[in-house]
Short mmCIF file of C-alpha atoms in Angstrom, two decimals:
data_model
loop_
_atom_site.label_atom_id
_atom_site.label_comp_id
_atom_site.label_asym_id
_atom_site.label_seq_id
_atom_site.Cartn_x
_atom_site.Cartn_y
_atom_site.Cartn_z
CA UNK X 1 0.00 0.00 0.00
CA UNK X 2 2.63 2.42 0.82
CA UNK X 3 3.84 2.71 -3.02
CA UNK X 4 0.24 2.63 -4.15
CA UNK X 5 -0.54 5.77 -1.91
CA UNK X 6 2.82 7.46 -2.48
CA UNK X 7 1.73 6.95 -6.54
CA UNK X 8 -1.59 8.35 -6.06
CA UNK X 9 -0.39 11.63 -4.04
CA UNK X 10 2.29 12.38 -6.76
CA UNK X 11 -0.46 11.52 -9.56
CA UNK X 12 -3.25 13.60 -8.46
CA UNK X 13 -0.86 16.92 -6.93
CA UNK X 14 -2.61 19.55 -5.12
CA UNK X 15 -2.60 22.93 -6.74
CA UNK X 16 -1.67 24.89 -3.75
CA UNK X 17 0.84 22.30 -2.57
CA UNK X 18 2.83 22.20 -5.90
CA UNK X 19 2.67 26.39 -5.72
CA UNK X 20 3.75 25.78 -2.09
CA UNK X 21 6.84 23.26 -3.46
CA UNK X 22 5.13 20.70 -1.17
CA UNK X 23 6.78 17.43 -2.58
CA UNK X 24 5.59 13.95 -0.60
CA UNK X 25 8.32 11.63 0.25
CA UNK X 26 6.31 8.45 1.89
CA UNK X 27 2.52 7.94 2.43
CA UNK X 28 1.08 4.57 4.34
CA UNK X 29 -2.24 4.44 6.35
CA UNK X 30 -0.58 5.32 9.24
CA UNK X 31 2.11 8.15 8.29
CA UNK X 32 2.81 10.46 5.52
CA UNK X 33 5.99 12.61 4.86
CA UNK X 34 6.44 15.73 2.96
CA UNK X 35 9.07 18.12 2.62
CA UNK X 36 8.90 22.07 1.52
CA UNK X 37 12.38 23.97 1.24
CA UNK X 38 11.60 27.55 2.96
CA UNK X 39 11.93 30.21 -0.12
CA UNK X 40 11.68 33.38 0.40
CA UNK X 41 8.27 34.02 -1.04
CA UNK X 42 6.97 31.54 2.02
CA UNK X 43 8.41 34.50 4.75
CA UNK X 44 8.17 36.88 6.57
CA UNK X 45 10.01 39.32 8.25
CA UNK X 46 13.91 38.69 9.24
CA UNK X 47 13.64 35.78 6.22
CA UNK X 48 11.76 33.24 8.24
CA UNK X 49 8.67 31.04 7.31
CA UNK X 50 5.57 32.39 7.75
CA UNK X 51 3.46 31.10 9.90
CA UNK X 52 0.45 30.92 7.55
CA UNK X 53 2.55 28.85 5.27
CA UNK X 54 3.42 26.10 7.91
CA UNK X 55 -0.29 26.00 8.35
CA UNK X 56 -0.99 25.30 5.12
CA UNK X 57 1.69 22.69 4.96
CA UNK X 58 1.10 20.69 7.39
CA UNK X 59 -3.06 21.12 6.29
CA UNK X 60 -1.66 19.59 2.55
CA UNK X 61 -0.01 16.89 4.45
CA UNK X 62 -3.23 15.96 7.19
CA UNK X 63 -5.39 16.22 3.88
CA UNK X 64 -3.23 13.43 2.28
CA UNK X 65 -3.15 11.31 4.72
CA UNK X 66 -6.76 11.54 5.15
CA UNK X 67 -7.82 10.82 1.68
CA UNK X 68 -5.58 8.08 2.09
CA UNK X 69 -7.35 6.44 4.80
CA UNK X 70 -10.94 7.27 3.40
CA UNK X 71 -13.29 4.76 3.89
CA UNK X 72 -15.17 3.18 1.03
CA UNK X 73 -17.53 5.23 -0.99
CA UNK X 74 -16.60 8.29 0.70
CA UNK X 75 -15.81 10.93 -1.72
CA UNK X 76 -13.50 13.39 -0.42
CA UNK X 77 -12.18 15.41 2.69
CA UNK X 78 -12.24 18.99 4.01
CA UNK X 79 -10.71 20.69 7.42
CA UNK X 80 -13.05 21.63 9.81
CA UNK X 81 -10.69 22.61 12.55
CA UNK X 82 -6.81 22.96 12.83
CA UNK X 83 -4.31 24.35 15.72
CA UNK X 84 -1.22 25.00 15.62
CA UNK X 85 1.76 25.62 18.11
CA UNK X 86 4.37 27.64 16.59
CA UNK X 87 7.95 26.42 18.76
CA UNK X 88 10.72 27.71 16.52
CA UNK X 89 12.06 28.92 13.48
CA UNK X 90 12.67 28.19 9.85
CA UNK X 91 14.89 30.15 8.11
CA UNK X 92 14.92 30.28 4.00
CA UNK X 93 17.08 27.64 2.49
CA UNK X 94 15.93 25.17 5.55
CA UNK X 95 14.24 21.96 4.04
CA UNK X 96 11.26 21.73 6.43
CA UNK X 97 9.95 18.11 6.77
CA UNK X 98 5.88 17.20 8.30
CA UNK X 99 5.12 14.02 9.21
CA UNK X 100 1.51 13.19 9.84
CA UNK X 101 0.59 10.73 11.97
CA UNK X 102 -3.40 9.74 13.33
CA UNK X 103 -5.31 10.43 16.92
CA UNK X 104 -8.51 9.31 15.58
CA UNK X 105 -9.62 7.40 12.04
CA UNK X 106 -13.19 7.25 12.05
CA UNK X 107 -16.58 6.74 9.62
CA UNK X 108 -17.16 10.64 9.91
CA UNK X 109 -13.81 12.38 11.06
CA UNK X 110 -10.24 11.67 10.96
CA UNK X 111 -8.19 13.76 13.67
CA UNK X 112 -4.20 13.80 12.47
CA UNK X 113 -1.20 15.49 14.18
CA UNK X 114 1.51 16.95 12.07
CA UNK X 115 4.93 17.22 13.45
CA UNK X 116 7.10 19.75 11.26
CA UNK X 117 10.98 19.53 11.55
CA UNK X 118 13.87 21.49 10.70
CA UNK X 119 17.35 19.27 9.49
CA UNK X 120 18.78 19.60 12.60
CA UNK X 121 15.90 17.45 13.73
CA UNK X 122 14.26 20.72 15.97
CA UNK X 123 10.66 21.41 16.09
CA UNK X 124 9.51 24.36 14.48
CA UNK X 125 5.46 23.54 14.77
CA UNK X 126 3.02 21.17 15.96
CA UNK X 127 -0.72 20.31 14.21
CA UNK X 128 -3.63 18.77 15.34
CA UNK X 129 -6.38 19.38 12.65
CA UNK X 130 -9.73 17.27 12.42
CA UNK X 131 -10.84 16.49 8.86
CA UNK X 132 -14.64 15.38 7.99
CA UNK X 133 -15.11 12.98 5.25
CA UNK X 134 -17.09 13.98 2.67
#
């Protein structure tokens, strides 16, 4: 399965993640990996990430992992709530990995927590998002 659902993330890309740069790097049911080098577009001041665009990486990567796991005959997934704890920086240059990992699979809602490294292995934000399944 994990090739399969690698194949099918890099076959159907996101818009906003390949604007983003997000590119996926492993996908099973139970984790998926992305990485997104910080460019300087993605910052703000002092040439750090922006917060908004960790957000919206580590939604790209919760989203794929959802779809992922959807059940059978459901047709899609949307976020209906995401938080985020910002703990350090990214600087531009800095390859940025998420990994997405699940708290909750179910019929209705999937709940997935997206840990978001720098190389040096330090956090720089934490996700906890719910998605419904459409």
């Amino acid at each position: 399965m994990a090739v399969a659902a690698l194949d099918m993330l890099k076959n159907h890309p996101l818009p906003f993640a390949v604007l983003m740069g997000v590119e996926f790097v492993s996908a099973r049911a139970d984790e998926v990996v992305a990485q997104l080098t910080v460019r300087p577009d993605l910052c703000t001041a002092d040439s750090i990430v922006h917060g908004g665009a960790l957000m919206a990486f580590a939604d790209t990567v919760g989203a794929a992992a959802t779809f992922i796991n959807l059940p059978q005959g459901a047709k899609g997934t949307t976020t209906i709530e995401s938080k985020t704890n910002f703990l350090s920086s990214g600087p531009v240059g800095e390859m940025l990995t998420a990994t997405a990992t699940p708290v909750h699979r179910g019929s209705r809602t999937q709940v997935w927590q997206t840990r978001i490294t720098r190389g040096d292995g330090k956090a720089v934000a934490l996700v906890t998002q719910t998605q419904m399944v459409l």
